[in-house]
């Protein structure tokens, strides 16, 4: 094991260059190191790399003593996030990494909790981040846990302002951005809860009989928001400014008409441009809203007005990384429109042989995308069995497609064999497979219907438990017979 770690370290040296930054440390505690999994994420470029999925990550190889060592090659100072799970319980710690400045992290493990020892090996910037987060997180947890009246919560939020101000005053380092970052963090922590908590409070069942009336000026927070939103480094706070804009626009919208989703999208984006002039933030927010809209409308063909709204707002984005990603998603969404060609690559049958959708040519196909771990999928199964039995002998095939992890294939196979239904074919695609990517399957169960020529009819078809599904299938089969 030690020899393999040494080889791994030498390879890292060659990759990182002559003067790498060494990020090393040790997990110390009573938990077996086999219970600890950790990854270091380079988030030094801020929101964009996170949003586009281009963040560089380093999987920690932890030795039998809990030790680890990585070689980084940072071109500038920035944030790195260490995420970990101990006995399946997740957590994270932020580090401020600078070129040619090594990091030695002593991580104390107590049951499933991990704390950072600040005594040595940690720079002043990381200490400030850790102290601020360690103090603020319990306040935030307690606010939501204690179910307090929103008016009293607003008073309690002042603690967050005070603690960030204290950490800023105690900061002994020389990097000016850290003080700005602490100010930005205080602003976003305070206002995020201010905007979010009233809705959370009203949504709790135990508060249904509670009368709380929001007073005029409740959202007045005393902050000059433009100072923070227009800061050059605001996107280093990842999605915090995105969330702020969304919440601020929502609570200040004068119209409650949400029927036309495209117009709502346009309204939000127009208001964002009125609020700030930070192009980086506007590009990021536009990307977030447009991308979310595209995902929500999967399988729906845009009308002329919707298409105009989408492309007018797309043209306002200056950063081509965002706009190119949106264009790619728009192109991808075409595979989910009625009339699109069906998936052509092979899946796997229960006997391990390749299976293709083309084998169902000449028939309608009703596909159930599911997984063995999916509760809602299992609840649909009896209805699917009834549906398949109802249309037995008709010009329609029923197919289950599993998107379980490949290491769960045997579990899938055992389940389908134990619950065998001769009216339903079962195929395996796997999570992260070409099938999942082709149809952008992000939630299950998902039901698809294909016509007799193998073209998609409905991307979001009615579930077997929905009475609409029999009316739909009856109509299709009747049309075909006629």
Short mmCIF file of C-alpha atoms in Angstrom, two decimals:
data_model
loop_
_atom_site.label_atom_id
_atom_site.label_comp_id
_atom_site.label_asym_id
_atom_site.label_seq_id
_atom_site.Cartn_x
_atom_site.Cartn_y
_atom_site.Cartn_z
CA UNK A 1 0.00 0.00 0.00
CA UNK A 2 2.77 2.46 0.96
CA UNK A 3 4.67 1.60 -2.24
CA UNK A 4 1.56 2.31 -4.33
CA UNK A 5 1.05 5.63 -2.53
CA UNK A 6 4.68 6.57 -3.25
CA UNK A 7 4.26 5.81 -6.96
CA UNK A 8 1.02 7.82 -6.97
CA UNK A 9 2.82 10.74 -5.32
CA UNK A 10 5.70 10.69 -7.84
CA UNK A 11 3.22 10.71 -10.74
CA UNK A 12 1.52 13.72 -9.19
CA UNK A 13 4.85 15.55 -8.94
CA UNK A 14 5.46 15.01 -12.64
CA UNK A 15 1.96 16.27 -13.48
CA UNK A 16 1.98 19.27 -11.14
CA UNK A 17 5.36 20.63 -12.19
CA UNK A 18 8.53 21.68 -10.43
CA UNK A 19 6.97 23.76 -7.63
CA UNK A 20 3.70 22.15 -6.68
CA UNK A 21 1.61 23.02 -3.66
CA UNK A 22 1.39 20.03 -1.33
CA UNK A 23 -2.02 19.42 0.22
CA UNK A 24 -1.56 16.78 2.89
CA UNK A 25 -3.01 15.77 6.20
CA UNK A 26 -4.46 13.05 8.34
CA UNK A 27 -7.83 11.88 9.63
CA UNK A 28 -7.38 11.17 13.34
CA UNK A 29 -9.98 9.42 15.46
CA UNK A 30 -11.56 6.12 16.36
CA UNK A 31 -13.27 5.45 13.08
CA UNK A 32 -11.65 2.90 10.75
CA UNK A 33 -10.17 4.70 7.75
CA UNK A 34 -12.17 2.38 5.53
CA UNK A 35 -15.25 4.28 6.76
CA UNK A 36 -13.88 7.58 5.42
CA UNK A 37 -14.20 8.76 1.81
CA UNK A 38 -12.98 12.21 0.79
CA UNK A 39 -12.63 14.37 -2.34
CA UNK A 40 -10.95 17.74 -2.82
CA UNK A 41 -12.67 20.06 -5.32
CA UNK A 42 -10.93 22.97 -7.01
CA UNK A 43 -13.58 25.71 -6.92
CA UNK A 44 -11.07 28.53 -7.36
CA UNK A 45 -12.77 29.68 -10.57
CA UNK A 46 -16.09 30.14 -8.80
CA UNK A 47 -19.60 29.40 -9.98
CA UNK A 48 -18.98 28.78 -13.68
CA UNK A 49 -16.92 25.61 -13.37
CA UNK A 50 -19.37 24.22 -10.82
CA UNK A 51 -22.40 25.02 -13.00
CA UNK A 52 -20.85 23.60 -16.16
CA UNK A 53 -19.50 20.50 -14.42
CA UNK A 54 -15.87 21.29 -15.24
CA UNK A 55 -14.54 21.45 -11.68
CA UNK A 56 -11.29 19.58 -11.20
CA UNK A 57 -11.49 17.04 -8.40
CA UNK A 58 -8.97 14.95 -6.52
CA UNK A 59 -10.03 11.70 -4.88
CA UNK A 60 -8.06 11.30 -1.66
CA UNK A 61 -6.12 8.06 -1.30
CA UNK A 62 -6.13 7.53 2.47
CA UNK A 63 -3.48 5.22 3.94
CA UNK A 64 -3.95 2.84 6.87
CA UNK A 65 -3.02 5.62 9.31
CA UNK A 66 -5.55 8.07 7.90
CA UNK A 67 -2.91 10.05 6.01
CA UNK A 68 -3.20 11.53 2.53
CA UNK A 69 -1.11 13.70 0.21
CA UNK A 70 -2.00 15.55 -2.99
CA UNK A 71 -0.01 17.74 -5.33
CA UNK A 72 -1.80 20.79 -6.65
CA UNK A 73 -0.67 23.34 -9.19
CA UNK A 74 -2.74 26.48 -8.43
CA UNK A 75 -2.11 29.37 -10.78
CA UNK A 76 -3.63 31.82 -8.30
CA UNK A 77 -5.11 31.86 -4.84
CA UNK A 78 -8.59 30.45 -4.45
CA UNK A 79 -10.95 28.14 -2.64
CA UNK A 80 -10.86 24.38 -2.51
CA UNK A 81 -13.63 22.35 -0.89
CA UNK A 82 -12.91 19.10 0.90
CA UNK A 83 -16.03 16.92 0.94
CA UNK A 84 -16.10 13.75 2.99
CA UNK A 85 -18.34 11.01 4.29
CA UNK A 86 -17.74 9.21 7.56
CA UNK A 87 -19.91 6.12 8.05
CA UNK A 88 -22.07 7.53 5.23
CA UNK A 89 -22.59 10.90 6.95
CA UNK A 90 -21.50 13.82 4.68
CA UNK A 91 -19.69 17.06 5.48
CA UNK A 92 -17.32 19.61 3.97
CA UNK A 93 -14.55 22.05 4.89
CA UNK A 94 -13.34 25.00 2.80
CA UNK A 95 -9.63 25.69 2.32
CA UNK A 96 -7.92 28.76 0.92
CA UNK A 97 -5.05 27.55 -1.26
CA UNK A 98 -2.23 29.71 -2.57
CA UNK A 99 0.61 28.93 -5.01
CA UNK A 100 3.74 27.57 -3.33
CA UNK A 101 2.11 27.49 0.11
CA UNK A 102 1.64 23.97 1.44
CA UNK A 103 -1.39 22.90 3.43
CA UNK A 104 -1.22 20.41 6.30
CA UNK A 105 -4.69 19.51 7.55
CA UNK A 106 -5.23 17.64 10.80
CA UNK A 107 -8.81 16.40 10.76
CA UNK A 108 -10.25 15.12 14.03
CA UNK A 109 -12.94 12.49 13.57
CA UNK A 110 -15.48 12.08 16.37
CA UNK A 111 -18.11 9.52 15.46
CA UNK A 112 -19.39 10.93 12.11
CA UNK A 113 -18.32 14.54 12.78
CA UNK A 114 -15.06 15.99 11.45
CA UNK A 115 -13.33 19.12 12.78
CA UNK A 116 -10.25 20.93 11.54
CA UNK A 117 -7.36 21.47 13.95
CA UNK A 118 -6.24 25.09 13.46
CA UNK A 119 -3.08 24.82 15.57
CA UNK A 120 -0.61 24.37 12.71
CA UNK A 121 -0.29 23.87 8.96
CA UNK A 122 -3.34 26.02 8.21
CA UNK A 123 -3.10 29.55 6.80
CA UNK A 124 -4.93 32.52 8.33
CA UNK A 125 -7.36 32.65 5.41
CA UNK A 126 -8.55 29.08 5.96
CA UNK A 127 -8.81 29.73 9.70
CA UNK A 128 -11.09 32.72 9.04
CA UNK A 129 -13.32 30.68 6.70
CA UNK A 130 -13.52 27.81 9.15
CA UNK A 131 -14.26 30.01 12.16
CA UNK A 132 -17.01 31.89 10.31
CA UNK A 133 -18.70 28.74 8.99
CA UNK A 134 -18.37 26.90 12.32
CA UNK A 135 -20.08 29.78 14.12
CA UNK A 136 -22.78 30.50 11.52
CA UNK A 137 -23.91 26.95 10.72
CA UNK A 138 -25.36 26.17 14.19
CA UNK A 139 -27.32 29.46 14.13
CA UNK A 140 -28.82 28.59 10.74
CA UNK A 141 -29.68 25.03 11.84
CA UNK A 142 -31.34 26.26 15.02
CA UNK A 143 -33.41 28.88 13.19
CA UNK A 144 -35.06 26.19 11.06
CA UNK A 145 -35.16 23.61 13.85
CA UNK A 146 -36.80 25.77 16.53
CA UNK A 147 -39.72 26.91 14.35
CA UNK A 148 -39.64 30.47 15.64
CA UNK A 149 -41.87 33.32 14.55
CA UNK A 150 -40.29 35.04 11.49
CA UNK A 151 -40.17 38.38 13.34
CA UNK A 152 -38.03 36.90 16.11
CA UNK A 153 -35.86 35.14 13.50
CA UNK A 154 -35.13 38.47 11.86
CA UNK A 155 -33.74 39.72 15.18
CA UNK A 156 -31.74 36.50 15.59
CA UNK A 157 -30.18 36.96 12.17
CA UNK A 158 -28.23 39.89 13.57
CA UNK A 159 -26.01 37.30 15.25
CA UNK A 160 -24.78 36.28 11.82
CA UNK A 161 -23.81 39.86 11.00
CA UNK A 162 -21.99 40.17 14.31
CA UNK A 163 -20.06 36.92 14.11
CA UNK A 164 -18.80 37.59 10.58
CA UNK A 165 -17.76 41.08 11.67
CA UNK A 166 -15.86 39.55 14.59
CA UNK A 167 -14.09 36.99 12.40
CA UNK A 168 -13.16 39.79 10.03
CA UNK A 169 -11.74 41.85 12.91
CA UNK A 170 -9.73 38.86 14.19
CA UNK A 171 -8.31 37.98 10.76
CA UNK A 172 -4.51 38.26 10.91
CA UNK A 173 -3.69 37.52 7.29
CA UNK A 174 -2.81 39.91 4.49
CA UNK A 175 -5.11 38.85 1.67
CA UNK A 176 -7.61 41.70 1.15
CA UNK A 177 -10.15 39.50 -0.61
CA UNK A 178 -10.80 37.47 2.54
CA UNK A 179 -12.29 40.49 4.29
CA UNK A 180 -14.46 41.19 1.25
CA UNK A 181 -15.44 37.51 1.16
CA UNK A 182 -16.52 37.60 4.80
CA UNK A 183 -18.65 40.68 4.11
CA UNK A 184 -20.20 38.97 1.09
CA UNK A 185 -20.85 35.79 3.08
CA UNK A 186 -22.56 37.71 5.88
CA UNK A 187 -24.80 39.49 3.39
CA UNK A 188 -25.86 36.33 1.58
CA UNK A 189 -26.32 34.25 4.74
CA UNK A 190 -28.49 36.95 6.33
CA UNK A 191 -30.63 37.77 3.32
CA UNK A 192 -31.05 34.16 2.12
CA UNK A 193 -32.72 33.22 5.41
CA UNK A 194 -34.64 36.50 5.56
CA UNK A 195 -36.26 35.78 2.18
CA UNK A 196 -36.66 32.03 2.63
CA UNK A 197 -37.85 31.61 6.22
CA UNK A 198 -41.39 33.10 6.04
CA UNK A 199 -42.35 30.61 3.32
CA UNK A 200 -40.74 27.76 5.26
CA UNK A 201 -42.60 28.79 8.43
CA UNK A 202 -45.99 28.96 6.73
CA UNK A 203 -45.44 25.58 5.02
CA UNK A 204 -45.02 23.68 8.31
CA UNK A 205 -48.13 21.68 9.24
CA UNK A 206 -47.83 22.69 12.90
CA UNK A 207 -48.10 26.34 11.87
CA UNK A 208 -51.32 26.00 9.86
CA UNK A 209 -53.35 27.40 12.74
CA UNK A 210 -50.77 30.07 13.59
CA UNK A 211 -51.60 33.60 12.57
CA UNK A 212 -48.57 35.55 11.43
CA UNK A 213 -48.92 38.62 9.29
CA UNK A 214 -45.88 40.00 7.51
CA UNK A 215 -45.48 43.65 8.39
CA UNK A 216 -44.52 46.29 5.84
CA UNK A 217 -40.77 46.61 5.69
CA UNK A 218 -40.12 43.04 6.83
CA UNK A 219 -37.60 42.53 4.01
CA UNK A 220 -35.76 45.79 4.74
CA UNK A 221 -32.35 44.50 5.74
CA UNK A 222 -30.25 47.67 5.81
CA UNK A 223 -27.87 46.37 3.15
CA UNK A 224 -26.83 48.17 0.00
CA UNK A 225 -27.28 45.08 -2.16
CA UNK A 226 -25.69 46.63 -5.26
CA UNK A 227 -22.41 46.93 -3.37
CA UNK A 228 -22.31 43.15 -2.94
CA UNK A 229 -23.86 42.00 -6.21
CA UNK A 230 -21.56 44.18 -8.30
CA UNK A 231 -18.41 43.04 -6.46
CA UNK A 232 -15.84 41.51 -8.83
CA UNK A 233 -15.47 38.44 -6.65
CA UNK A 234 -19.14 37.74 -5.98
CA UNK A 235 -19.20 34.57 -8.09
CA UNK A 236 -16.63 33.02 -5.74
CA UNK A 237 -19.64 32.45 -3.48
CA UNK A 238 -20.90 29.95 -6.05
CA UNK A 239 -24.71 29.86 -6.20
CA UNK A 240 -25.33 32.27 -3.29
CA UNK A 241 -25.79 35.36 -5.53
CA UNK A 242 -27.93 33.31 -7.94
CA UNK A 243 -30.18 32.25 -5.09
CA UNK A 244 -30.31 35.83 -3.76
CA UNK A 245 -31.47 37.23 -7.11
CA UNK A 246 -34.12 34.55 -7.45
CA UNK A 247 -35.45 35.12 -3.93
CA UNK A 248 -35.32 38.91 -4.15
CA UNK A 249 -37.19 38.99 -7.44
CA UNK A 250 -39.75 36.50 -6.15
CA UNK A 251 -40.63 38.46 -2.99
CA UNK A 252 -40.80 41.75 -4.90
CA UNK A 253 -42.81 40.62 -7.92
CA UNK A 254 -46.00 42.64 -8.32
CA UNK A 255 -47.76 40.01 -10.40
CA UNK A 256 -48.66 36.56 -9.18
CA UNK A 257 -49.55 35.28 -12.67
CA UNK A 258 -47.37 32.22 -13.21
CA UNK A 259 -49.44 30.53 -15.91
CA UNK A 260 -47.16 31.34 -18.84
CA UNK A 261 -43.80 29.93 -17.81
CA UNK A 262 -41.93 31.60 -20.67
CA UNK A 263 -43.24 35.04 -19.69
CA UNK A 264 -42.34 34.37 -16.07
CA UNK A 265 -38.80 33.47 -17.20
CA UNK A 266 -38.57 36.69 -19.19
CA UNK A 267 -39.92 38.71 -16.27
CA UNK A 268 -37.27 37.35 -13.90
CA UNK A 269 -34.43 37.98 -16.32
CA UNK A 270 -35.59 41.50 -17.15
CA UNK A 271 -35.75 42.33 -13.45
CA UNK A 272 -32.25 40.91 -12.91
CA UNK A 273 -30.87 43.29 -15.54
CA UNK A 274 -32.60 46.16 -13.78
CA UNK A 275 -31.14 45.23 -10.40
CA UNK A 276 -27.44 44.77 -11.18
CA UNK A 277 -24.84 45.60 -13.81
CA UNK A 278 -22.33 42.85 -12.96
CA UNK A 279 -22.11 40.99 -16.28
CA UNK A 280 -20.56 37.89 -14.71
CA UNK A 281 -23.50 37.57 -12.35
CA UNK A 282 -26.04 38.34 -15.08
CA UNK A 283 -24.49 35.73 -17.37
CA UNK A 284 -24.55 33.15 -14.56
CA UNK A 285 -28.11 33.97 -13.56
CA UNK A 286 -29.32 33.88 -17.17
CA UNK A 287 -27.63 30.50 -17.62
CA UNK A 288 -29.27 29.19 -14.45
CA UNK A 289 -32.76 30.39 -15.38
CA UNK A 290 -32.61 29.39 -19.06
CA UNK A 291 -31.17 25.98 -18.27
CA UNK A 292 -33.81 25.36 -15.60
CA UNK A 293 -36.54 26.39 -18.05
CA UNK A 294 -35.24 24.01 -20.72
CA UNK A 295 -35.21 21.15 -18.22
CA UNK A 296 -38.73 21.93 -16.99
CA UNK A 297 -40.08 21.96 -20.54
CA UNK A 298 -38.47 18.73 -21.72
CA UNK A 299 -40.66 17.07 -24.29
CA UNK A 300 -42.56 20.29 -25.08
CA UNK A 301 -42.06 22.05 -28.40
CA UNK A 302 -41.60 25.80 -28.02
CA UNK A 303 -44.14 28.02 -29.69
CA UNK A 304 -42.93 31.09 -31.59
CA UNK A 305 -43.24 33.44 -28.61
CA UNK A 306 -41.43 31.11 -26.23
CA UNK A 307 -38.64 30.56 -28.73
CA UNK A 308 -38.26 34.32 -29.11
CA UNK A 309 -38.03 34.82 -25.34
CA UNK A 310 -35.42 32.09 -24.96
CA UNK A 311 -33.18 33.25 -27.80
CA UNK A 312 -33.48 36.96 -26.99
CA UNK A 313 -32.23 36.28 -23.47
CA UNK A 314 -29.61 33.86 -24.73
CA UNK A 315 -28.14 36.59 -26.94
CA UNK A 316 -27.60 38.81 -23.90
CA UNK A 317 -25.12 36.34 -22.40
CA UNK A 318 -21.57 37.50 -23.08
CA UNK A 319 -19.73 34.44 -21.77
CA UNK A 320 -19.68 31.87 -24.59
CA UNK A 321 -19.09 28.98 -22.17
CA UNK A 322 -22.59 29.56 -20.79
CA UNK A 323 -24.27 30.26 -24.13
CA UNK A 324 -22.66 27.26 -25.83
CA UNK A 325 -23.82 25.01 -23.00
CA UNK A 326 -27.39 26.30 -23.34
CA UNK A 327 -27.32 25.80 -27.12
CA UNK A 328 -26.11 22.22 -26.57
CA UNK A 329 -28.95 21.61 -24.12
CA UNK A 330 -31.48 23.03 -26.58
CA UNK A 331 -30.15 20.70 -29.25
CA UNK A 332 -30.26 17.79 -26.83
CA UNK A 333 -33.86 18.60 -25.89
CA UNK A 334 -34.90 17.87 -29.48
CA UNK A 335 -34.44 14.15 -28.79
CA UNK A 336 -37.32 14.47 -26.30
CA UNK A 337 -39.82 16.00 -28.72
CA UNK A 338 -42.63 14.07 -30.36
CA UNK A 339 -41.44 12.66 -33.67
CA UNK A 340 -37.78 12.30 -32.60
CA UNK A 341 -36.03 9.07 -33.51
CA UNK A 342 -35.87 6.54 -30.71
CA UNK A 343 -32.68 5.43 -28.96
CA UNK A 344 -30.71 3.23 -31.34
CA UNK A 345 -27.87 1.80 -29.22
CA UNK A 346 -28.01 -1.55 -27.47
CA UNK A 347 -29.40 -2.21 -24.02
CA UNK A 348 -29.02 -5.53 -22.24
CA UNK A 349 -31.65 -8.24 -21.88
CA UNK A 350 -32.06 -10.48 -18.83
CA UNK A 351 -30.03 -13.20 -20.55
CA UNK A 352 -27.12 -10.79 -21.06
CA UNK A 353 -27.59 -10.33 -24.79
CA UNK A 354 -27.82 -6.99 -26.66
CA UNK A 355 -31.35 -5.71 -27.13
CA UNK A 356 -32.49 -2.90 -29.40
CA UNK A 357 -35.70 -0.90 -29.57
CA UNK A 358 -35.91 -1.70 -33.27
CA UNK A 359 -36.99 -5.24 -32.34
CA UNK A 360 -40.36 -3.69 -31.45
CA UNK A 361 -40.83 -2.20 -34.93
CA UNK A 362 -44.46 -2.17 -36.02
CA UNK A 363 -45.75 -1.90 -32.45
CA UNK A 364 -46.36 0.91 -30.02
CA UNK A 365 -44.00 0.74 -27.05
CA UNK A 366 -44.72 1.87 -23.49
CA UNK A 367 -41.46 2.16 -21.56
CA UNK A 368 -41.10 2.24 -17.78
CA UNK A 369 -37.74 3.71 -16.69
CA UNK A 370 -37.08 2.50 -13.16
CA UNK A 371 -34.54 1.20 -10.62
CA UNK A 372 -34.63 -1.36 -7.83
CA UNK A 373 -34.05 1.34 -5.16
CA UNK A 374 -36.92 3.57 -6.38
CA UNK A 375 -39.96 3.46 -4.08
CA UNK A 376 -42.35 5.31 -6.41
CA UNK A 377 -41.31 2.94 -9.21
CA UNK A 378 -42.27 -0.06 -7.09
CA UNK A 379 -45.63 1.50 -6.24
CA UNK A 380 -46.39 1.78 -9.97
CA UNK A 381 -45.52 -1.84 -10.64
CA UNK A 382 -48.94 -3.41 -9.85
CA UNK A 383 -50.61 -0.84 -12.09
CA UNK A 384 -48.11 -1.57 -14.85
CA UNK A 385 -48.82 -5.31 -14.53
CA UNK A 386 -52.56 -4.60 -14.88
CA UNK A 387 -51.94 -2.34 -17.86
CA UNK A 388 -49.80 -4.95 -19.64
CA UNK A 389 -52.43 -7.64 -18.98
CA UNK A 390 -55.21 -5.37 -20.29
CA UNK A 391 -53.44 -4.91 -23.62
CA UNK A 392 -52.08 -8.44 -23.98
CA UNK A 393 -52.29 -9.46 -27.62
CA UNK A 394 -52.72 -5.87 -28.78
CA UNK A 395 -50.29 -3.99 -30.99
CA UNK A 396 -48.29 -2.65 -28.07
CA UNK A 397 -45.27 -3.83 -26.08
CA UNK A 398 -44.47 -2.97 -22.47
CA UNK A 399 -40.80 -2.62 -21.59
CA UNK A 400 -39.04 -1.92 -18.31
CA UNK A 401 -35.62 -0.22 -18.54
CA UNK A 402 -33.50 -0.30 -15.40
CA UNK A 403 -31.08 2.53 -14.67
CA UNK A 404 -29.56 0.87 -11.59
CA UNK A 405 -25.83 1.22 -11.04
CA UNK A 406 -23.93 -1.46 -12.92
CA UNK A 407 -22.78 -2.97 -9.61
CA UNK A 408 -26.47 -3.53 -8.79
CA UNK A 409 -27.17 -5.47 -11.98
CA UNK A 410 -27.48 -8.78 -10.15
CA UNK A 411 -29.98 -7.24 -7.72
CA UNK A 412 -32.00 -6.04 -10.72
CA UNK A 413 -31.79 -9.46 -12.35
CA UNK A 414 -32.89 -11.24 -9.16
CA UNK A 415 -35.83 -8.85 -8.74
CA UNK A 416 -37.17 -9.13 -12.29
CA UNK A 417 -36.84 -12.91 -12.23
CA UNK A 418 -38.65 -13.19 -8.88
CA UNK A 419 -41.41 -10.87 -10.11
CA UNK A 420 -41.47 -12.20 -13.65
CA UNK A 421 -44.29 -10.94 -15.87
CA UNK A 422 -44.42 -12.44 -19.34
CA UNK A 423 -46.28 -9.36 -20.56
CA UNK A 424 -43.38 -7.02 -19.76
CA UNK A 425 -39.89 -7.21 -21.24
CA UNK A 426 -37.08 -6.13 -18.90
CA UNK A 427 -33.89 -4.47 -20.17
CA UNK A 428 -30.87 -2.98 -18.41
CA UNK A 429 -29.37 0.40 -19.29
CA UNK A 430 -27.53 1.43 -16.12
CA UNK A 431 -27.07 4.78 -14.41
CA UNK A 432 -24.99 7.24 -16.40
CA UNK A 433 -25.56 5.15 -19.52
CA UNK A 434 -25.99 6.45 -23.06
CA UNK A 435 -29.75 5.85 -22.70
CA UNK A 436 -29.94 8.00 -19.55
CA UNK A 437 -27.97 10.79 -21.20
CA UNK A 438 -29.91 10.59 -24.46
CA UNK A 439 -33.23 11.15 -22.69
CA UNK A 440 -31.78 13.26 -19.86
CA UNK A 441 -33.34 11.03 -17.20
CA UNK A 442 -32.90 12.95 -13.94
CA UNK A 443 -35.88 11.58 -12.02
CA UNK A 444 -37.79 8.31 -12.01
CA UNK A 445 -40.20 6.76 -12.60
CA UNK A 446 -40.32 8.08 -16.14
CA UNK A 447 -42.68 6.70 -18.78
CA UNK A 448 -42.14 7.05 -22.53
CA UNK A 449 -44.36 6.08 -25.46
CA UNK A 450 -43.07 5.32 -28.96
CA UNK A 451 -45.05 4.88 -32.16
CA UNK A 452 -44.96 1.93 -34.52
CA UNK A 453 -42.07 3.46 -36.46
CA UNK A 454 -39.90 3.79 -33.36
CA UNK A 455 -40.40 7.55 -33.01
CA UNK A 456 -41.12 9.21 -29.69
CA UNK A 457 -44.76 10.06 -29.07
CA UNK A 458 -44.63 11.25 -25.45
CA UNK A 459 -41.59 11.98 -23.32
CA UNK A 460 -43.62 12.39 -20.14
CA UNK A 461 -46.39 9.86 -20.62
CA UNK A 462 -49.09 9.21 -18.00
CA UNK A 463 -48.15 6.77 -15.27
CA UNK A 464 -49.84 3.35 -15.16
CA UNK A 465 -51.78 4.51 -12.07
CA UNK A 466 -53.18 7.48 -14.01
CA UNK A 467 -56.60 6.83 -15.58
CA UNK A 468 -55.52 8.95 -18.57
CA UNK A 469 -53.11 6.28 -19.75
CA UNK A 470 -55.80 3.79 -20.86
CA UNK A 471 -57.69 6.48 -22.76
CA UNK A 472 -54.45 7.43 -24.50
CA UNK A 473 -53.48 3.87 -25.40
CA UNK A 474 -57.03 3.02 -26.52
CA UNK A 475 -56.99 6.02 -28.83
CA UNK A 476 -53.60 5.09 -30.30
CA UNK A 477 -54.55 1.49 -30.92
CA UNK A 478 -57.93 2.46 -32.36
CA UNK A 479 -56.26 4.93 -34.71
CA UNK A 480 -53.82 2.26 -35.85
CA UNK A 481 -56.60 -0.26 -36.47
CA UNK A 482 -58.50 2.29 -38.53
#
